[in-house]
Coordinates of C-alpha atoms in Angstrom, one line a residue:
X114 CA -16.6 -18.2 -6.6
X115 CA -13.6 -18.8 -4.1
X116 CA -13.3 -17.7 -0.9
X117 CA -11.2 -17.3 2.0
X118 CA -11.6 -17.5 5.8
X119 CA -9.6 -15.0 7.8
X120 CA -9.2 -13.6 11.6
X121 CA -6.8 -10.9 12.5
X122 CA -6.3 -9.3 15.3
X123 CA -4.1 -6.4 16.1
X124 CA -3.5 -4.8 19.4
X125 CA -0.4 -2.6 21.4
X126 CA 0.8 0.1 21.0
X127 CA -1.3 1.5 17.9
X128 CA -4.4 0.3 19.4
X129 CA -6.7 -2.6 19.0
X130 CA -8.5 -4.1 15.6
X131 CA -10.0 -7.0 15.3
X132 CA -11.8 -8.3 11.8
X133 CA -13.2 -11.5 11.3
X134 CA -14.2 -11.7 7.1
X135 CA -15.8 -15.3 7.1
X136 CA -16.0 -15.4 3.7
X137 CA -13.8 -13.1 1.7
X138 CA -14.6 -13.3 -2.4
X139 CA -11.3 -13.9 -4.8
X140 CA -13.5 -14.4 -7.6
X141 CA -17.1 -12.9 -8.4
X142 CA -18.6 -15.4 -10.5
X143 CA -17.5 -18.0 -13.2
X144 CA -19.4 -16.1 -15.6
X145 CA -17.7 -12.6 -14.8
X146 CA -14.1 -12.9 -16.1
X147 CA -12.2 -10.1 -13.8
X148 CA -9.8 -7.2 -14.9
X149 CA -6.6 -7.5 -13.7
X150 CA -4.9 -5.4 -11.0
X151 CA -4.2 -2.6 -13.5
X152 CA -8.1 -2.2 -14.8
X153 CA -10.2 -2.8 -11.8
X154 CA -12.2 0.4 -10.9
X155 CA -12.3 2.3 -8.3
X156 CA -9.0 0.5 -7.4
X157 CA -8.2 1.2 -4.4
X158 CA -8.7 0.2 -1.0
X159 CA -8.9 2.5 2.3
X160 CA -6.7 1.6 5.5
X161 CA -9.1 2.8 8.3
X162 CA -6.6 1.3 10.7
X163 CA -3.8 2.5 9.8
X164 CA -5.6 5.9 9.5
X165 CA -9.0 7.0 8.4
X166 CA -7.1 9.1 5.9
X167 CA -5.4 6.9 4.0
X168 CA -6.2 4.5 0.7
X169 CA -3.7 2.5 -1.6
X170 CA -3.9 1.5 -5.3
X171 CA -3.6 1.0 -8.5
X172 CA -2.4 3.2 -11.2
X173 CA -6.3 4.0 -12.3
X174 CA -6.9 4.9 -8.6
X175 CA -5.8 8.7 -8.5
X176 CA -8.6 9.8 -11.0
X177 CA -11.4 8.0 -9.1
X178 CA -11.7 9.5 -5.8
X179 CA -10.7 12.6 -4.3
X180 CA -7.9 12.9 -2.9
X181 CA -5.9 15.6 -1.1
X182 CA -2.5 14.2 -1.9
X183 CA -1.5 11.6 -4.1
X184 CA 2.1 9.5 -3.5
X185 CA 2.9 7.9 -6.7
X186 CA 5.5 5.2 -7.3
X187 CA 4.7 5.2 -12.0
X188 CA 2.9 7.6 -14.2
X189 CA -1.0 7.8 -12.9
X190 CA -3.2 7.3 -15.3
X191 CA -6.8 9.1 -15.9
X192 CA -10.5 8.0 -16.3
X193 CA -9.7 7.3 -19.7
X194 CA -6.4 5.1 -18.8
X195 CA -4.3 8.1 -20.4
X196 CA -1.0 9.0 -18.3
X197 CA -1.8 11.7 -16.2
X198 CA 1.5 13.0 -14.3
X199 CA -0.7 16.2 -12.9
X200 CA -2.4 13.9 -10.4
X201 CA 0.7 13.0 -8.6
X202 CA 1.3 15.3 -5.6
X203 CA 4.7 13.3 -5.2
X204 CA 6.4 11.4 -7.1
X205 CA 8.6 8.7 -6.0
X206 CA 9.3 6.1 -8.6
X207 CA 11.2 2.4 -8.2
X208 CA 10.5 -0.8 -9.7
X209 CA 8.9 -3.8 -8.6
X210 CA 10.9 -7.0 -9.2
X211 CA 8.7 -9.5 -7.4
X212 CA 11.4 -10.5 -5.1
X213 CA 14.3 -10.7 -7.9
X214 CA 16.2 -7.4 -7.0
X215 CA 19.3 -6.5 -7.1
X216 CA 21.6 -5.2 -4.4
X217 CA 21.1 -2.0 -6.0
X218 CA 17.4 -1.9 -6.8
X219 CA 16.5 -3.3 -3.0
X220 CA 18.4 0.1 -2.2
X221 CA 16.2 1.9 -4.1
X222 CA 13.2 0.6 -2.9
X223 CA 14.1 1.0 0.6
X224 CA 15.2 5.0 0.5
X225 CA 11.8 5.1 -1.8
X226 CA 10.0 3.6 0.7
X227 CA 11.1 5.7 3.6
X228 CA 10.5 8.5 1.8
X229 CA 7.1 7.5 0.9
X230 CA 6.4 6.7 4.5
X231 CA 7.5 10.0 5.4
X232 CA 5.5 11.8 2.9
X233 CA 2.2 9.8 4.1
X234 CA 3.1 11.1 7.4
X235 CA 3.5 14.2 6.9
X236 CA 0.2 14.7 4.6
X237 CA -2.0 12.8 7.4
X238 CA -0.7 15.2 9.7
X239 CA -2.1 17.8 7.5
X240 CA -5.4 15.9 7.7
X241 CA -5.2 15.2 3.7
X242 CA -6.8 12.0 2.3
X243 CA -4.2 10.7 1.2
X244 CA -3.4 7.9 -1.7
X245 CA -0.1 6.1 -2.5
X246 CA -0.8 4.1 -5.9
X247 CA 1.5 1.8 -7.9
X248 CA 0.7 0.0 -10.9
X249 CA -0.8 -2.4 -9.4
X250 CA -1.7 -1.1 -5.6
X251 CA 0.6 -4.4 -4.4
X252 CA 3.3 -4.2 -4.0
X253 CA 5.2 -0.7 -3.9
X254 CA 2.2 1.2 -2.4
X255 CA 1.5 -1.3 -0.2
X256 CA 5.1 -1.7 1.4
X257 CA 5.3 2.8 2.0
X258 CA 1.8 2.1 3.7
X259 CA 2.6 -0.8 5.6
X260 CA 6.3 1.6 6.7
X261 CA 4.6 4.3 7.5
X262 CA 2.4 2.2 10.1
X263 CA 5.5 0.2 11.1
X264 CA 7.3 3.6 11.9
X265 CA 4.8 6.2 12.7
X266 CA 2.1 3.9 14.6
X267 CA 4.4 1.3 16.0
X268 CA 2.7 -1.7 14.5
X269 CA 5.1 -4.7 13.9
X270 CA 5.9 -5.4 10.4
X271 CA 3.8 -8.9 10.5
X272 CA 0.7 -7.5 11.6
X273 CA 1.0 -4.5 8.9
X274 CA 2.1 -6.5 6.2
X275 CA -1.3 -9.0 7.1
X276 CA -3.9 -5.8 7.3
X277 CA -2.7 -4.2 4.0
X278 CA -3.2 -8.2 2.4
X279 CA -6.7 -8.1 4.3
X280 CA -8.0 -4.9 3.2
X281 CA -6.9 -5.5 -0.4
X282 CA -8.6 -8.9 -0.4
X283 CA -11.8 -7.4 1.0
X284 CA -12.2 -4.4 -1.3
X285 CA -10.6 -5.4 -4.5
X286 CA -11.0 -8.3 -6.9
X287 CA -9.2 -8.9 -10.0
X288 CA -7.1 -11.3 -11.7
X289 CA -3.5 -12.1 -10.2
X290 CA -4.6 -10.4 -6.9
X291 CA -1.2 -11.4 -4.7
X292 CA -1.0 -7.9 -2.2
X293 CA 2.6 -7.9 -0.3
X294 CA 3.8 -10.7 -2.2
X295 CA 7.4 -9.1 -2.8
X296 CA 9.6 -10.9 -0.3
X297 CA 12.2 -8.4 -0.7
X298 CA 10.3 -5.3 0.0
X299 CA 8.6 -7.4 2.8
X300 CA 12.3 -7.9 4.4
X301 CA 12.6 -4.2 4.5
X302 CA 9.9 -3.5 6.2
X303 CA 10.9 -5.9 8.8
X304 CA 14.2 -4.4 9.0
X305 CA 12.4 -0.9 9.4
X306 CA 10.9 -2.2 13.0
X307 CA 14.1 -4.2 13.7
X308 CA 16.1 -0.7 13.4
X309 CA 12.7 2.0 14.5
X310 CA 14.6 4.4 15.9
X311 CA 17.3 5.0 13.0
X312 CA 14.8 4.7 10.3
X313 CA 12.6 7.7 12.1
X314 CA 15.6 9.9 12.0
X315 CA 15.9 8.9 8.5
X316 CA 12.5 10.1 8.1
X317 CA 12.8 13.2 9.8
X318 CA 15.9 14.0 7.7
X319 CA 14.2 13.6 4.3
X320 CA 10.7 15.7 5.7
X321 CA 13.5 18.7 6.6
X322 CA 15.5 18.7 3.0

């Protein structure tokens, strides 16, 4: 097995975390071929830091804990990998280009993302456990988590885009496993602390409608 050595430290205005994971597992053992980022069970992972509340995953991950609210970016599947639209409290769905999208799509993806944020927001308020999945639990999911602590706890993008990597790395392992690697929905979540203030209001515009 591989692993990796990691220290992170976050502290300001959201608080302080510290988390020192000397030896992080990519791989299980030679022998033990993993699933890839679709298949691996319960798949999710939880985001104690950005609240006790919230978990991101994959597109398995809404049947296989219980959630009070469920944010989906595709079609949730359940325990037996069938689509399953009746676990999605709300549905917000935008591709994932891996960095490749257009003008038009990056649009997308940003107005999906604020939303998203906003929705996790508002349900953690509520004190629901709340999930936002994606097909993979990457990507998508990981960029409205990583918003919503950029905007509502006032991390910086950096540290936020780092804790959602760690925590992925830490609980999950399967094949391909590259959490936050879209550079384009990374940029936006930079430009979300860049512009704080305008992207709250857009927030609180899309919680009114």
């Amino acid at each position: 097995s591989r692993a990796v050595s990691r220290t992170f430290a976050v502290s300001g205005a959201m608080g302080s975390y510290q988390s020192r994971n000397a030896d992080v597992p990519v791989s299980l053992s030679a022998d033990a071929p993993l699933p890839d980022g679709t298949q691996d069970r319960p798949g999710y992972a939880t985001l104690p830091a950005f609240s006790p509340l919230l978990s991101v995953g994959n597109v398995l991950s809404p049947a296989q804990g219980e959630f009070g609210s469920v944010i989906s970016t595709v079609t949730p599947c359940d325990k037996n990998s069938r689509p399953a639209d009746w676990l999605t409290s709300v549905a917000l769905p935008f591709d994932d280009g891996h960095g490749h999208e257009s003008e038009a799509a990056a649009q997308v993806a940003r107005s999906s993302i604020l939303k998203g944020a906003a929705a996790v927001a508002a349900d953690i308020q509520q004190q629901k456990a709340t999930l936002v999945h994606c097909e993979w639990g990457q990507n998508r999911s990981g960029s409205i988590c990583c918003a919503y602590a950029v905007l509502f706890k006032k991390w910086t993008a950096e540290q936020a885009i780092e804790y959602m990597r760690e925590q992925n790395m830490q609980q999950r392992h399967y094949k391909g496993q590259r959490p936050m690697c879209n550079n384009t929905f990374n940029d936006i979540i930079e430009s979300l602390e860049l512009d704080r203030e305008s992207a709250l209001a857009e927030c609180a515009r899309v919680q009114l409608a």
